[in-house]
Coordinates of C-alpha atoms and ligand atoms in Angstrom, one line a residue:
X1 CA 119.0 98.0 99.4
X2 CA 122.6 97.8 100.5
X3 CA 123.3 101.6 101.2
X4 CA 122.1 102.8 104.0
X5 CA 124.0 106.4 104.3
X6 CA 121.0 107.6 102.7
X7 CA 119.0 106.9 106.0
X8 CA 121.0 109.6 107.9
X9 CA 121.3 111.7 104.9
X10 CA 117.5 111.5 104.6
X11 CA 117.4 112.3 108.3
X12 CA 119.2 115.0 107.8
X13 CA 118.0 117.1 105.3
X14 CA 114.9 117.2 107.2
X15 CA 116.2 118.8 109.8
X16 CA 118.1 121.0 107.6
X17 CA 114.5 121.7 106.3
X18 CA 115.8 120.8 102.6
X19 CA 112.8 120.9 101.3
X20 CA 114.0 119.6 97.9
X21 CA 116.5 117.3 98.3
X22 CA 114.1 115.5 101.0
X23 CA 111.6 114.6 98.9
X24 CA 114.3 113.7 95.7
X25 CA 115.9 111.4 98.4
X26 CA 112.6 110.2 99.6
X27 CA 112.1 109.3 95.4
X28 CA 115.4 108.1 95.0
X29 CA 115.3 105.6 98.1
X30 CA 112.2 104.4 97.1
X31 CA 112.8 104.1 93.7
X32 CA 115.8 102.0 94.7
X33 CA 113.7 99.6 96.6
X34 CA 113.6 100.8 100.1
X35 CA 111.0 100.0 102.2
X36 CA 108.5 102.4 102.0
X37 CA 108.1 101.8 106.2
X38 CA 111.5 102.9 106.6
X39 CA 111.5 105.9 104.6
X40 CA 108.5 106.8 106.5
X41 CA 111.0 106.2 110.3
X42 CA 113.5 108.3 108.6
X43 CA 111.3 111.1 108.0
X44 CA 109.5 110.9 111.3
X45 CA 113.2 111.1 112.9
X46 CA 113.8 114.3 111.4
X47 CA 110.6 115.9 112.5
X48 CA 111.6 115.1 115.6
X49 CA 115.1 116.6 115.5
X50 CA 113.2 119.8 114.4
X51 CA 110.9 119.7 117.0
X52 CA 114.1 119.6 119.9
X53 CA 115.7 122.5 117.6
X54 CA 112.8 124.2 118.4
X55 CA 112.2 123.0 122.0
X56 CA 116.1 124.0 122.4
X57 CA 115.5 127.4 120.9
X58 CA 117.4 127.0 117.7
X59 CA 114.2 126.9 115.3
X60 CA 111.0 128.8 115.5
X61 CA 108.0 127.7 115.1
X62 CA 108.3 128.6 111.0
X63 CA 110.6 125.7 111.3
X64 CA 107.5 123.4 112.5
X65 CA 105.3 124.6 110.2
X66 CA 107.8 123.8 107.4
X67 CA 108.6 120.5 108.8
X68 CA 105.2 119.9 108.5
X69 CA 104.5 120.6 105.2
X70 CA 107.9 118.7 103.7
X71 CA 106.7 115.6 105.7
X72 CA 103.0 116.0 104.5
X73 CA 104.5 115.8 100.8
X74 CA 106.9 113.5 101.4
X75 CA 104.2 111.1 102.9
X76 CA 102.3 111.6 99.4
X77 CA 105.2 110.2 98.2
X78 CA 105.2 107.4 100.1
X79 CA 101.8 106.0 100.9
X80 CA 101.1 104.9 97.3
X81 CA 103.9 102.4 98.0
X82 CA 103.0 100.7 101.1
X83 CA 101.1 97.7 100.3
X84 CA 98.4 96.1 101.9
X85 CA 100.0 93.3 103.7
X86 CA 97.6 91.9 106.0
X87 CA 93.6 91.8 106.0
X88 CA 91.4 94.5 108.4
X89 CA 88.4 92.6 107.0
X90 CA 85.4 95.2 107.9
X91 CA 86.7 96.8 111.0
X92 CA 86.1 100.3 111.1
X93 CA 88.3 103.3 113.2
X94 CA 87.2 106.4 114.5
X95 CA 90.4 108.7 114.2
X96 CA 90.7 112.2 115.4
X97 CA 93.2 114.9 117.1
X98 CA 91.3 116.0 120.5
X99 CA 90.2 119.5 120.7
X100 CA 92.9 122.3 121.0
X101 CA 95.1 120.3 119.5
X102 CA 95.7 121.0 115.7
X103 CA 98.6 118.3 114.8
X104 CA 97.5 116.1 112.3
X105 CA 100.5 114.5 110.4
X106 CA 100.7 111.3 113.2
X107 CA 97.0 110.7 112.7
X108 CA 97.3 110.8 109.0
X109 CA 99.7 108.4 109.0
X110 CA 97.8 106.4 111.0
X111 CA 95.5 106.6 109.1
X112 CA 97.2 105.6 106.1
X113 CA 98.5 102.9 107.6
X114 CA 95.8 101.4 108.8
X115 CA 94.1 101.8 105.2
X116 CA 97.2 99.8 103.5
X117 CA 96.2 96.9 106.6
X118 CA 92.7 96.5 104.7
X119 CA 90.9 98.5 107.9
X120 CA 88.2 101.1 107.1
X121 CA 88.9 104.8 108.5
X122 CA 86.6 107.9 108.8
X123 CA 88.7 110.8 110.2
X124 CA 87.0 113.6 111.6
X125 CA 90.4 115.9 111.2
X126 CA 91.7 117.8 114.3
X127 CA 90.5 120.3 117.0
X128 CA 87.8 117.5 117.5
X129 CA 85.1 118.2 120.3
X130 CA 84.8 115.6 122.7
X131 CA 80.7 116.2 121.7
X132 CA 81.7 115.3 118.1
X133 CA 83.3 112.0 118.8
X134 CA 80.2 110.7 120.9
X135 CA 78.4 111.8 118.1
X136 CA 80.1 110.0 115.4
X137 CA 80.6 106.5 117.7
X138 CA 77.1 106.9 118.0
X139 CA 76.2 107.4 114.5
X140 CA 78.9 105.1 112.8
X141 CA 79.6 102.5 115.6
X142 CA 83.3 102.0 115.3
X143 CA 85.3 98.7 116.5
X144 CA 88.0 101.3 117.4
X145 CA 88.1 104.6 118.4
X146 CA 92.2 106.5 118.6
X147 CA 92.6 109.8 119.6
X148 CA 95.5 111.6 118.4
X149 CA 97.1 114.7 120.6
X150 CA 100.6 115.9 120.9
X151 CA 100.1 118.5 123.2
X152 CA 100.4 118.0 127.2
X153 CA 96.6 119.9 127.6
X154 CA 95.2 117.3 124.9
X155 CA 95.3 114.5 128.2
X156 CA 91.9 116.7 129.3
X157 CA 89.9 116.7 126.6
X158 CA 90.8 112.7 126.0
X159 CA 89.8 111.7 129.1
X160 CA 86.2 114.1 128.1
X161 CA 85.8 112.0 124.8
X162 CA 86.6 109.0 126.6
X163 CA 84.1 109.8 129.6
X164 CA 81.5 110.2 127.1
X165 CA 81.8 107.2 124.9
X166 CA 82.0 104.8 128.7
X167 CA 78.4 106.2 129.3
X168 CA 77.0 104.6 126.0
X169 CA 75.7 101.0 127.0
X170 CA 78.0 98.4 126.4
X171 CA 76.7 97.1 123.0
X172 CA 77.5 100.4 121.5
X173 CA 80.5 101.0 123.3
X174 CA 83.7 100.4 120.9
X175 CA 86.0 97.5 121.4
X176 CA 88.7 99.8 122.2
X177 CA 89.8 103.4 122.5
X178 CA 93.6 103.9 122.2
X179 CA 95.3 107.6 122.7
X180 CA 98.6 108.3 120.8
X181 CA 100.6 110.6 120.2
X182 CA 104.4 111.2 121.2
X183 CA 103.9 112.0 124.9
X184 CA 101.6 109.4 125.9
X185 CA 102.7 106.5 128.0
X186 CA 101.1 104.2 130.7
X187 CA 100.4 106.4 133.3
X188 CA 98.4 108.9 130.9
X189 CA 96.9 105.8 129.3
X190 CA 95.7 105.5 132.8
X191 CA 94.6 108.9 133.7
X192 CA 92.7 109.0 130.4
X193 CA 91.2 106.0 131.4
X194 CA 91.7 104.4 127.6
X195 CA 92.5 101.2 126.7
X196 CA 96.1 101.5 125.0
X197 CA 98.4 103.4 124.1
X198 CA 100.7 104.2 121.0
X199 CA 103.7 106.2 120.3
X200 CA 104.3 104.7 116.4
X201 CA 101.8 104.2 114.0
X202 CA 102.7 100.3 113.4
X203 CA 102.5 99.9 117.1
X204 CA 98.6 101.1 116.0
X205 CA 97.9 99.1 113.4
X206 CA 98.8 96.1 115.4
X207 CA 96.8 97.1 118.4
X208 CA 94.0 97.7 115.9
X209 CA 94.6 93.8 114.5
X210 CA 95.0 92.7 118.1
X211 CA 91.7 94.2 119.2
X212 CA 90.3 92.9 116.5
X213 CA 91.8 89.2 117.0
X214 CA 93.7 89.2 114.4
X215 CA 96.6 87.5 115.7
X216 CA 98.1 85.6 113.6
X217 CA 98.9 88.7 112.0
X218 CA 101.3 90.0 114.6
X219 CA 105.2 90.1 113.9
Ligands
B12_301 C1 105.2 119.7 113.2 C2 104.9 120.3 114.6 C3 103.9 121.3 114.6 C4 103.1 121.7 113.4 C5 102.0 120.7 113.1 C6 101.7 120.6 111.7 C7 100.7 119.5 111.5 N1 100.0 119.6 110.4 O1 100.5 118.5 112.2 C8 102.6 123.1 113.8 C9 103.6 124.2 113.4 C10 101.2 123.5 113.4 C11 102.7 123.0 115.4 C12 102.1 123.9 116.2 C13 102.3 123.9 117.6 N2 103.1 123.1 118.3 CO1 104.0 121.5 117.5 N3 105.2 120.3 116.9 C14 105.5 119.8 115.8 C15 106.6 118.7 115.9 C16 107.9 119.3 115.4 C17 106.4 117.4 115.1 C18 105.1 116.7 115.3 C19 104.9 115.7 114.2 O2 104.0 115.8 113.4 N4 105.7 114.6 114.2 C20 105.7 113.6 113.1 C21 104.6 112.6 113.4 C22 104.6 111.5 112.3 O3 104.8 112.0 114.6 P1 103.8 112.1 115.8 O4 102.9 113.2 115.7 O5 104.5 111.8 117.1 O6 102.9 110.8 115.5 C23 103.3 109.5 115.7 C24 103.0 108.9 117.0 O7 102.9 109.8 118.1 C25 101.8 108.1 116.8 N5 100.5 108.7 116.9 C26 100.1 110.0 116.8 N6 98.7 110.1 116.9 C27 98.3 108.8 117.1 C28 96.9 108.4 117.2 C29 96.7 107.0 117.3 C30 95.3 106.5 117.5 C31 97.8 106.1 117.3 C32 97.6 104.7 117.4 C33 99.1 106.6 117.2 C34 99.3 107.9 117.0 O8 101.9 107.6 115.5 C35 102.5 108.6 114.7 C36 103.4 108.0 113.6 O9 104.3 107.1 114.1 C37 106.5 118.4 117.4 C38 107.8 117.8 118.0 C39 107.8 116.3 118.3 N7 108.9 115.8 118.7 O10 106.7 115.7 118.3 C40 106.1 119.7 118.0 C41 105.3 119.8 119.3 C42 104.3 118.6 119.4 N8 104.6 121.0 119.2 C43 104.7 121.7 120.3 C44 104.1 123.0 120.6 C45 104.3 123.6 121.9 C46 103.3 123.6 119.6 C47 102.6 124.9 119.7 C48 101.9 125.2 121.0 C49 103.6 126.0 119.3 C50 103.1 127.4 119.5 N9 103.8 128.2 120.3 O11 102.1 127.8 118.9 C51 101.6 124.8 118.5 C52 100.3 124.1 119.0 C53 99.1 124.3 118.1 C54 97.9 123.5 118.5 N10 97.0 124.1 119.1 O12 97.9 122.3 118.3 C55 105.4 120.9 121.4 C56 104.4 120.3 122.4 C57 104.9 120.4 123.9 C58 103.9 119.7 124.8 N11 104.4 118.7 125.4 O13 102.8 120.1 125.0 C59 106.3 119.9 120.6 C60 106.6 118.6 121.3 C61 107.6 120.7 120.3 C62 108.5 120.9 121.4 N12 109.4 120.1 121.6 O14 108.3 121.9 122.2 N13 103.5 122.0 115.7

């Protein structure tokens, strides 16, 4: 695909909260070969814009809500086209967004992602008690654990969930816990006391594949 004005316009209109016309461009670019991957940046970009409007005290939070739901759909539009490029073989991830924290669209595109890479993913949704997620690792025994949370007082209850799951012995311990979300960085990595960290979904996926030794998979 050639054209790439439509990135920006795409961009755009989400910010705009063109509810519409985001998810006809979001056809249109795909449609016209785009790669689906792209589209989903493009999107993600525009969220983001809203969310400094709001942080700026331009938008309100009916603006977050919206650009939460034009995402959501435009993501339906978009995951059927993202192909499974590269195996997960039988590797299983524990996803979730840490209690008080009720953002979900990250995860879920995680999640999706890391469903197109072959890997098996039980979400247990958002809000999540640290007390559910030992209970799940203990039940399901996950390779890889990721915590989701956008919000500066999600660090807390990550570093509960990740207390918990370093008491288990080591044979039911996962191979690795990573925290993401859009604030997260070394330092909280550290306080947390996970093993990574992620602040784009790909950068997830190929963690996952890397914990997983899956190399030769890494671009
Ligand atoms: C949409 C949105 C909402 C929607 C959420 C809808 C939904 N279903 O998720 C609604 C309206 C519900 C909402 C509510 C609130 N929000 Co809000 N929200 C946003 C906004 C604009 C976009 C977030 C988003 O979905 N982005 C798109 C996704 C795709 O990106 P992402 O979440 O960053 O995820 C990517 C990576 O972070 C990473 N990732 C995420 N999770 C994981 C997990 C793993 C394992 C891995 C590997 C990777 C990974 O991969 C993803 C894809 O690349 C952000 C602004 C921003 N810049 O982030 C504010 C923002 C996060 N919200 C904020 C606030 C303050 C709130 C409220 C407190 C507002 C209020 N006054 O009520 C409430 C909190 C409710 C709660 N208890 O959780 C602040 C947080 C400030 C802070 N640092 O604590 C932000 C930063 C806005 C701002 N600039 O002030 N919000």
């Amino acid at each position: 695909m050639q054209d790439v004005a439509w990135q920006e316009r795409l961009v755009t209109q989400l910010t705009e909260l063109q509810f519409r016309d985001v998810l006809q461009q979001v056809r249109e670019s795909l449609e016209a070969g785009a790669d689906p991957l792209v589209v989903v940046e493009m999107c993600q970009e525009g969220v983001r814009r809203v969310g400094e409007l709001y942080e700026r005290g331009e938008y309100f939070l009916a603006a977050l809500i919206m650009a939460g739901e034009i995402f959501r759909q435009a993501m339906d539009l978009i995951v059927p086209h993202l192909a499974v490029t590269t195996p997960g073989g039988d590797c299983r991830v524990l996803l979730g967004t840490v209690q008080g924290d009720i953002h979900d669209m990250g995860k879920n595109l995680v999640g999706a992602l890391l469903r197109c890479h072959g890997f098996s993913v039980q979400d247990l949704g958002v809000d999540v008690p640290p007390a559910e997620f030992l209970k799940q690792v203990e039940a399901t025994q996950p390779d890889v654990v990721g915590l989701s949370g956008l919000l500066t007082t999600s660090f807390g209850p990550m570093r509960d969930v990740v207390n918990l799951i370093r008491v288990l012995p080591p044979e039911r311990q996962p191979k690795g816990i990573i925290i993401g979300g859009a604030s997260v960085s070394e330092q909280v990595r550290e306080l947390v006391g996970a093993d990574f960290w992620a602040t784009d979904a790909m950068h997830g996926v190929r963690l996952c594949q890397q914990i997983m030794k899956y190399t030769p998979c890494l671009d």
